[in-house]
PDB file of C-alpha atoms in Angstrom:
ATOM      1  CA  UNK N   1      -9.030  12.211  23.916  1.00 52.00           C
ATOM      2  CA  UNK N   2     -10.671   8.981  22.808  1.00 61.00           C
ATOM      3  CA  UNK N   3      -8.325   6.067  22.196  1.00 77.00           C
ATOM      4  CA  UNK N   4      -7.890   5.038  18.549  1.00 88.00           C
ATOM      5  CA  UNK N   5      -7.956   1.367  17.604  1.00 88.00           C
ATOM      6  CA  UNK N   6      -6.563  -0.583  14.676  1.00 87.00           C
ATOM      7  CA  UNK N   7      -7.555  -4.047  13.463  1.00 89.00           C
ATOM      8  CA  UNK N   8      -5.094  -6.847  14.078  1.00 90.00           C
ATOM      9  CA  UNK N   9      -7.082  -9.980  13.209  1.00 93.00           C
ATOM     10  CA  UNK N  10     -10.493 -11.566  12.782  1.00 95.00           C
ATOM     11  CA  UNK N  11     -12.240 -14.331  14.700  1.00 96.00           C
ATOM     12  CA  UNK N  12     -13.101 -16.857  12.002  1.00 96.00           C
ATOM     13  CA  UNK N  13     -14.493 -19.774  13.999  1.00 95.00           C
ATOM     14  CA  UNK N  14     -14.398 -21.765  17.211  1.00 94.00           C
ATOM     15  CA  UNK N  15     -11.756 -24.369  18.053  1.00 94.00           C
ATOM     16  CA  UNK N  16     -12.921 -27.135  20.335  1.00 90.00           C
ATOM     17  CA  UNK N  17     -15.672 -26.786  22.910  1.00 91.00           C
ATOM     18  CA  UNK N  18     -13.962 -24.786  25.673  1.00 92.00           C
ATOM     19  CA  UNK N  19     -14.160 -21.318  24.171  1.00 94.00           C
ATOM     20  CA  UNK N  20     -10.956 -21.190  22.135  1.00 96.00           C
ATOM     21  CA  UNK N  21     -11.279 -19.261  18.847  1.00 96.00           C
ATOM     22  CA  UNK N  22      -9.478 -19.326  15.507  1.00 96.00           C
ATOM     23  CA  UNK N  23      -8.119 -15.943  14.492  1.00 96.00           C
ATOM     24  CA  UNK N  24      -6.926 -14.983  11.041  1.00 93.00           C
ATOM     25  CA  UNK N  25      -4.090 -12.449  10.952  1.00 88.00           C
ATOM     26  CA  UNK N  26      -1.422 -11.140   8.598  1.00 81.00           C
ATOM     27  CA  UNK N  27       1.225 -13.800   8.068  1.00 77.00           C
ATOM     28  CA  UNK N  28       4.530 -12.841   9.655  1.00 73.00           C
ATOM     29  CA  UNK N  29       2.890 -10.602  12.287  1.00 79.00           C
ATOM     30  CA  UNK N  30       2.754 -13.154  15.093  1.00 87.00           C
ATOM     31  CA  UNK N  31       4.951 -10.918  17.258  1.00 85.00           C
ATOM     32  CA  UNK N  32       2.260  -8.224  17.211  1.00 86.00           C
ATOM     33  CA  UNK N  33      -0.333 -10.654  18.564  1.00 90.00           C
ATOM     34  CA  UNK N  34       2.093 -11.963  21.187  1.00 90.00           C
ATOM     35  CA  UNK N  35       2.756  -8.442  22.519  1.00 88.00           C
ATOM     36  CA  UNK N  36      -0.873  -7.910  23.531  1.00 92.00           C
ATOM     37  CA  UNK N  37      -2.496  -8.748  26.862  1.00 94.00           C
ATOM     38  CA  UNK N  38      -6.010  -7.893  25.697  1.00 94.00           C
ATOM     39  CA  UNK N  39      -7.933  -7.248  22.514  1.00 95.00           C
ATOM     40  CA  UNK N  40     -11.140  -5.394  21.698  1.00 95.00           C
ATOM     41  CA  UNK N  41     -14.194  -6.160  19.568  1.00 95.00           C
ATOM     42  CA  UNK N  42     -16.518  -3.442  18.359  1.00 92.00           C
ATOM     43  CA  UNK N  43     -20.166  -3.560  19.392  1.00 86.00           C
ATOM     44  CA  UNK N  44     -22.111  -0.762  17.711  1.00 85.00           C
ATOM     45  CA  UNK N  45     -20.366   2.402  19.015  1.00 85.00           C
ATOM     46  CA  UNK N  46     -18.205   0.943  21.782  1.00 88.00           C
ATOM     47  CA  UNK N  47     -15.359  -1.502  22.192  1.00 92.00           C
ATOM     48  CA  UNK N  48     -15.571  -4.564  24.419  1.00 94.00           C
ATOM     49  CA  UNK N  49     -12.367  -5.716  26.064  1.00 95.00           C
ATOM     50  CA  UNK N  50     -11.341  -9.369  25.810  1.00 96.00           C
ATOM     51  CA  UNK N  51      -8.515 -10.448  28.122  1.00 97.00           C
ATOM     52  CA  UNK N  52      -6.004 -12.900  26.711  1.00 96.00           C
ATOM     53  CA  UNK N  53      -5.712 -16.200  28.559  1.00 96.00           C
ATOM     54  CA  UNK N  54      -3.450 -18.045  26.087  1.00 96.00           C
ATOM     55  CA  UNK N  55      -2.354 -17.936  22.463  1.00 96.00           C
ATOM     56  CA  UNK N  56      -0.728 -20.436  20.134  1.00 95.00           C
ATOM     57  CA  UNK N  57      -0.217 -20.715  16.396  1.00 95.00           C
ATOM     58  CA  UNK N  58      -1.190 -23.568  14.068  1.00 91.00           C
ATOM     59  CA  UNK N  59      -1.290 -23.696  10.251  1.00 88.00           C
ATOM     60  CA  UNK N  60      -1.325 -19.916   9.644  1.00 88.00           C
ATOM     61  CA  UNK N  61      -4.000 -19.189  12.257  1.00 94.00           C
ATOM     62  CA  UNK N  62      -3.832 -18.097  15.864  1.00 95.00           C
ATOM     63  CA  UNK N  63      -5.699 -20.160  18.410  1.00 96.00           C
ATOM     64  CA  UNK N  64      -6.703 -17.813  21.208  1.00 97.00           C
ATOM     65  CA  UNK N  65      -8.438 -18.368  24.523  1.00 97.00           C
ATOM     66  CA  UNK N  66     -10.001 -15.293  26.110  1.00 97.00           C
ATOM     67  CA  UNK N  67     -11.006 -15.168  29.761  1.00 96.00           C
ATOM     68  CA  UNK N  68     -14.516 -13.976  28.809  1.00 96.00           C
ATOM     69  CA  UNK N  69     -15.239 -16.832  26.348  1.00 95.00           C
ATOM     70  CA  UNK N  70     -15.713 -20.212  27.990  1.00 95.00           C
ATOM     71  CA  UNK N  71     -17.888 -22.374  25.751  1.00 95.00           C
ATOM     72  CA  UNK N  72     -18.672 -23.094  22.133  1.00 93.00           C
ATOM     73  CA  UNK N  73     -21.903 -21.109  22.580  1.00 93.00           C
ATOM     74  CA  UNK N  74     -19.912 -18.073  23.756  1.00 93.00           C
ATOM     75  CA  UNK N  75     -17.639 -18.300  20.717  1.00 93.00           C
ATOM     76  CA  UNK N  76     -20.582 -18.064  18.329  1.00 93.00           C
ATOM     77  CA  UNK N  77     -21.297 -14.523  19.593  1.00 93.00           C
ATOM     78  CA  UNK N  78     -17.847 -13.458  18.379  1.00 95.00           C
ATOM     79  CA  UNK N  79     -17.566 -15.383  15.106  1.00 95.00           C
ATOM     80  CA  UNK N  80     -16.779 -12.956  12.287  1.00 95.00           C
ATOM     81  CA  UNK N  81     -15.788 -10.128  14.661  1.00 95.00           C
ATOM     82  CA  UNK N  82     -12.649  -8.124  14.000  1.00 95.00           C
ATOM     83  CA  UNK N  83     -10.096  -7.893  16.797  1.00 95.00           C
ATOM     84  CA  UNK N  84      -8.674  -4.457  17.549  1.00 93.00           C
ATOM     85  CA  UNK N  85      -5.832  -3.132  19.676  1.00 92.00           C
ATOM     86  CA  UNK N  86      -5.038   0.449  20.665  1.00 90.00           C
ATOM     87  CA  UNK N  87      -3.018   1.964  17.821  1.00 87.00           C
ATOM     88  CA  UNK N  88      -0.363   3.157  20.273  1.00 86.00           C
ATOM     89  CA  UNK N  89       0.228  -0.434  21.423  1.00 83.00           C
ATOM     90  CA  UNK N  90       0.883  -1.474  17.852  1.00 79.00           C
ATOM     91  CA  UNK N  91       3.170   1.503  17.181  1.00 82.00           C
ATOM     92  CA  UNK N  92       5.411   0.740  20.154  1.00 82.00           C
ATOM     93  CA  UNK N  93       5.708  -2.927  19.125  1.00 75.00           C
ATOM     94  CA  UNK N  94       6.655  -2.319  15.491  1.00 78.00           C
ATOM     95  CA  UNK N  95       9.979  -3.699  14.389  1.00 76.00           C
ATOM     96  CA  UNK N  96      12.691  -1.450  12.966  1.00 77.00           C
ATOM     97  CA  UNK N  97      11.731  -0.156   9.498  1.00 76.00           C
ATOM     98  CA  UNK N  98       8.109  -1.263  10.027  1.00 78.00           C
ATOM     99  CA  UNK N  99       5.394   1.391   9.728  1.00 82.00           C
ATOM    100  CA  UNK N 100       1.628   1.737   9.900  1.00 82.00           C
ATOM    101  CA  UNK N 101      -0.109   2.839   6.702  1.00 77.00           C
ATOM    102  CA  UNK N 102      -1.814   5.663   8.629  1.00 80.00           C
ATOM    103  CA  UNK N 103       1.604   7.015   9.608  1.00 85.00           C
ATOM    104  CA  UNK N 104       2.815   7.204   5.987  1.00 90.00           C
ATOM    105  CA  UNK N 105      -0.183   8.549   4.052  1.00 91.00           C
ATOM    106  CA  UNK N 106       0.051  12.318   3.656  1.00 92.00           C
ATOM    107  CA  UNK N 107       3.786  12.485   4.306  1.00 94.00           C
ATOM    108  CA  UNK N 108       5.981  14.673   2.082  1.00 95.00           C
ATOM    109  CA  UNK N 109       8.298  12.871  -0.331  1.00 95.00           C
ATOM    110  CA  UNK N 110      11.705  14.193  -1.373  1.00 95.00           C
ATOM    111  CA  UNK N 111      14.518  12.943  -3.560  1.00 92.00           C
ATOM    112  CA  UNK N 112      17.977  12.453  -2.065  1.00 93.00           C
ATOM    113  CA  UNK N 113      18.878  16.068  -2.993  1.00 93.00           C
ATOM    114  CA  UNK N 114      16.021  17.291  -0.739  1.00 92.00           C
ATOM    115  CA  UNK N 115      13.818  18.344  -3.689  1.00 92.00           C
ATOM    116  CA  UNK N 116      10.082  18.028  -2.934  1.00 94.00           C
ATOM    117  CA  UNK N 117       8.416  15.430  -5.210  1.00 93.00           C
ATOM    118  CA  UNK N 118       4.898  15.140  -3.758  1.00 94.00           C
ATOM    119  CA  UNK N 119       2.892  13.462  -0.990  1.00 95.00           C
ATOM    120  CA  UNK N 120       2.008   9.835  -0.348  1.00 94.00           C
ATOM    121  CA  UNK N 121      -1.647   9.471  -1.303  1.00 93.00           C
ATOM    122  CA  UNK N 122      -2.045   5.742  -0.602  1.00 91.00           C
ATOM    123  CA  UNK N 123      -0.199   2.468  -0.236  1.00 90.00           C
ATOM    124  CA  UNK N 124      -0.996  -0.504  -2.450  1.00 87.00           C
ATOM    125  CA  UNK N 125      -0.354  -3.883  -0.851  1.00 80.00           C
ATOM    126  CA  UNK N 126       1.492  -6.242  -3.176  1.00 75.00           C
ATOM    127  CA  UNK N 127       2.915  -9.688  -2.562  1.00 72.00           C
ATOM    128  CA  UNK N 128       6.538  -8.706  -3.318  1.00 75.00           C
ATOM    129  CA  UNK N 129       6.544  -5.285  -1.622  1.00 80.00           C
ATOM    130  CA  UNK N 130       4.108  -2.497  -0.895  1.00 86.00           C
ATOM    131  CA  UNK N 131       3.885   0.339  -3.415  1.00 90.00           C
ATOM    132  CA  UNK N 132       3.891   3.949  -2.272  1.00 92.00           C
ATOM    133  CA  UNK N 133       1.550   6.005  -4.458  1.00 93.00           C
ATOM    134  CA  UNK N 134       2.993   9.503  -4.631  1.00 94.00           C
ATOM    135  CA  UNK N 135       0.898  12.399  -5.921  1.00 94.00           C
ATOM    136  CA  UNK N 136       2.946  15.193  -7.483  1.00 92.00           C
ATOM    137  CA  UNK N 137       2.021  18.886  -7.318  1.00 89.00           C
ATOM    138  CA  UNK N 138       0.618  18.681 -10.885  1.00 92.00           C
ATOM    139  CA  UNK N 139      -1.796  15.932  -9.753  1.00 90.00           C
ATOM    140  CA  UNK N 140      -0.020  13.094 -11.570  1.00 92.00           C
ATOM    141  CA  UNK N 141       0.871  10.013  -9.600  1.00 92.00           C
ATOM    142  CA  UNK N 142       3.782   7.615  -9.643  1.00 91.00           C
ATOM    143  CA  UNK N 143       4.527   4.449  -7.704  1.00 92.00           C
ATOM    144  CA  UNK N 144       7.639   3.505  -5.762  1.00 92.00           C
ATOM    145  CA  UNK N 145       8.219   0.018  -4.337  1.00 91.00           C
ATOM    146  CA  UNK N 146       8.587   0.383  -0.575  1.00 90.00           C
ATOM    147  CA  UNK N 147      12.018  -1.242  -0.338  1.00 90.00           C
ATOM    148  CA  UNK N 148      15.127   0.073   1.429  1.00 91.00           C
ATOM    149  CA  UNK N 149      17.068   0.572  -1.838  1.00 92.00           C
ATOM    150  CA  UNK N 150      14.433   2.985  -3.176  1.00 92.00           C
ATOM    151  CA  UNK N 151      13.135   4.401   0.120  1.00 92.00           C
ATOM    152  CA  UNK N 152      16.240   4.702   2.307  1.00 93.00           C
ATOM    153  CA  UNK N 153      14.853   7.174   4.857  1.00 92.00           C
ATOM    154  CA  UNK N 154      11.481   7.498   6.573  1.00 92.00           C
ATOM    155  CA  UNK N 155      11.544  10.438   8.994  1.00 91.00           C
ATOM    156  CA  UNK N 156       8.094  10.506  10.582  1.00 88.00           C
ATOM    157  CA  UNK N 157       9.130  13.093  13.168  1.00 89.00           C
ATOM    158  CA  UNK N 158       9.875  15.655  10.428  1.00 91.00           C
ATOM    159  CA  UNK N 159       7.101  14.486   8.066  1.00 91.00           C
ATOM    160  CA  UNK N 160       9.639  13.514   5.357  1.00 94.00           C
ATOM    161  CA  UNK N 161      10.232  10.424   3.285  1.00 94.00           C
ATOM    162  CA  UNK N 162      13.258  10.280   1.000  1.00 95.00           C
ATOM    163  CA  UNK N 163      13.343   8.216  -2.161  1.00 94.00           C
ATOM    164  CA  UNK N 164      16.175   7.260  -4.425  1.00 91.00           C
ATOM    165  CA  UNK N 165      14.659   8.697  -7.618  1.00 81.00           C
ATOM    166  CA  UNK N 166      16.507   6.470 -10.067  1.00 80.00           C
ATOM    167  CA  UNK N 167      16.074   7.184 -13.779  1.00 77.00           C
ATOM    168  CA  UNK N 168      12.611   6.252 -15.063  1.00 70.00           C
ATOM    169  CA  UNK N 169      11.044   5.900 -11.610  1.00 71.00           C
ATOM    170  CA  UNK N 170       9.143   9.181 -11.553  1.00 76.00           C
ATOM    171  CA  UNK N 171       8.298   9.821 -15.224  1.00 68.00           C
TER     172      UNK N 171
END
């Protein structure tokens, strides 16, 4: 089975002349970058491995030195490239109550009385909290903020997500 990859950042530019690169990433996800020993960039239909030499953070960017990139000229070959990691690496390094979008979409949604409400069709990223878009059997959709008070249980093993269907949330 071919390994699946997920994006974790993007090389935006060089930093200095010794091959260090600036990497944009999702704020607050530094721990995910720190857990990795290597990253991958996609070249046409294959992934090229880049081994981590060192990483540090400065002004909302990661400054990364890879063993394979040793000059400013080398960095230019990677500028604009997305960095990937194996999806399983990311899954095992998630914090408690942290989930990948791919793991939530398609899951069955129930109220706290175990009544089926629909399936998650997508997740909308918002600044305050993500919104779960839930498609009911009749095709209508409703949104639920992905916060613990409204989504107390995510049971990926049993393909079930429970929501606190407070009055006015679904209709």
